[in-house]
Amino acid sequence: MPAYLSRYGADFTLAAGVPKVIDLPINGARDWRFVLRNTGSNAVTAMTIARYPLGASEQGEDPTAVTDDIPLAAAASLPITGTSEPITTLRVVLTSTSGTTVRIAGGGW
C-alpha cells in the first residue's frame, strides 16, 4: 500500500440554509478518495466542488455542482474521488435546507 500524502477526518455542523465551506487537503496526491457521510437527521441538499492547484488562497477553478446522489439522505454516504489529479486543495461547499451534521474522512496517495 502506498504512503498517504494526505489524511483527513472531521465532523461539521451545517446550519439550516447556510453554505458550509470545507477545504480538503490533497497536498499534491495524484489519487485521492474522501467519503462524505450524512450523520444527521436531515438531507444535504446542495454540494459544489472546486479544485485548487496551489492552495485555496490562490486561483482555483469555478465551483461545479454535484448532482449525483444529492440530496444526500440521513445515514447515506457519497465518495469524493480524484484520479491523476495532483492538486493541493479541494474545496467542498455543502448546504442543508433544514440543517444536519456530516463527517468527511479520507486521504490521497
Coordinates of C-alpha atoms in Angstrom, one line a residue:
M1 CA 0.0 0.0 0.0
P2 CA 1.4 3.4 -0.9
A3 CA 2.1 6.0 1.8
Y4 CA -0.5 8.7 2.2
L5 CA 0.3 12.3 1.3
S6 CA -2.9 13.4 2.7
R7 CA -5.0 12.0 5.6
Y8 CA -8.1 13.9 6.9
G9 CA -11.2 13.4 9.0
A10 CA -13.5 15.9 10.5
D11 CA -17.1 16.5 11.6
F12 CA -19.1 19.5 10.6
T13 CA -22.5 21.1 11.5
L14 CA -24.5 22.5 8.7
A15 CA -26.8 25.3 9.8
A16 CA -30.1 25.4 8.1
G17 CA -29.8 27.1 4.7
V18 CA -26.2 28.3 5.3
P19 CA -23.5 27.0 2.9
K20 CA -20.5 25.5 4.7
V21 CA -17.1 25.8 3.1
I22 CA -14.7 22.9 3.7
D23 CA -11.2 22.8 2.3
L24 CA -9.9 19.2 2.0
P25 CA -6.1 18.9 2.0
I26 CA -5.0 16.9 -1.0
N27 CA -1.3 18.0 -0.7
G28 CA -0.3 17.1 -4.2
A29 CA -1.5 13.5 -4.1
R30 CA -2.3 12.2 -7.6
D31 CA -5.1 9.9 -6.5
W32 CA -7.4 10.7 -3.6
R33 CA -10.7 9.5 -2.0
F34 CA -12.8 11.0 0.7
V35 CA -16.2 9.8 1.9
L36 CA -18.9 12.3 2.9
R37 CA -21.4 10.7 5.4
N38 CA -24.5 12.5 6.5
T39 CA -24.5 11.8 10.2
G40 CA -27.5 14.0 11.0
S41 CA -31.3 13.6 10.5
N42 CA -31.9 15.9 7.6
A43 CA -30.7 15.8 4.0
V44 CA -27.6 17.6 2.5
T45 CA -29.5 19.4 -0.3
A46 CA -26.6 21.0 -2.3
M47 CA -22.9 20.4 -2.9
T48 CA -20.3 22.1 -5.1
I49 CA -16.6 21.2 -5.5
A50 CA -13.7 23.3 -6.8
R51 CA -10.1 22.3 -7.4
Y52 CA -7.1 24.5 -6.3
P53 CA -3.8 23.5 -7.8
L54 CA -1.7 25.8 -5.5
G55 CA -4.0 26.1 -2.4
A56 CA -7.3 27.8 -1.5
S57 CA -5.6 31.2 -1.2
E58 CA -4.6 31.0 -4.9
Q59 CA -6.6 30.9 -8.1
G60 CA -8.9 27.9 -8.4
E61 CA -11.5 26.6 -10.8
D62 CA -15.1 27.7 -10.7
P63 CA -17.2 25.6 -8.4
T64 CA -19.1 22.7 -10.1
A65 CA -22.4 21.5 -8.7
V66 CA -22.6 17.9 -7.7
T67 CA -26.0 16.4 -8.6
D68 CA -25.4 12.6 -8.4
D69 CA -26.8 11.4 -5.0
I70 CA -27.8 14.9 -3.9
P71 CA -29.9 15.3 -1.9
L72 CA -27.9 13.1 0.4
A73 CA -30.3 11.4 2.9
A74 CA -29.6 10.9 6.6
A75 CA -27.1 8.0 7.2
A76 CA -26.1 7.9 3.5
S77 CA -22.6 8.4 2.2
L78 CA -21.1 9.8 -1.0
P79 CA -17.5 9.2 -2.3
I80 CA -15.5 12.2 -3.5
T81 CA -12.6 10.9 -5.7
G82 CA -9.9 12.1 -8.0
T83 CA -7.6 10.0 -10.2
S84 CA -4.5 11.6 -11.7
E85 CA -5.4 14.9 -10.2
P86 CA -2.4 16.2 -8.2
I87 CA -4.0 19.3 -6.6
T88 CA -3.3 21.0 -3.3
T89 CA -6.8 21.6 -2.1
L90 CA -10.3 20.5 -2.9
R91 CA -13.0 23.0 -1.7
V92 CA -16.3 21.4 -0.9
V93 CA -19.4 23.6 -0.2
L94 CA -22.3 21.8 1.5
T95 CA -25.8 23.1 2.2
S96 CA -28.7 21.6 4.1
T97 CA -32.0 23.3 3.9
S98 CA -33.1 22.1 7.3
G99 CA -29.6 21.7 8.9
T100 CA -27.7 18.5 9.6
T101 CA -24.3 17.1 10.6
V102 CA -21.7 15.4 8.3
R103 CA -18.3 13.7 8.6
I104 CA -15.7 13.7 5.8
A105 CA -12.8 11.3 6.0
G106 CA -10.2 10.1 3.5
G107 CA -6.9 10.7 2.0
G108 CA -4.6 10.6 -1.0
W109 CA -1.5 8.9 -2.3

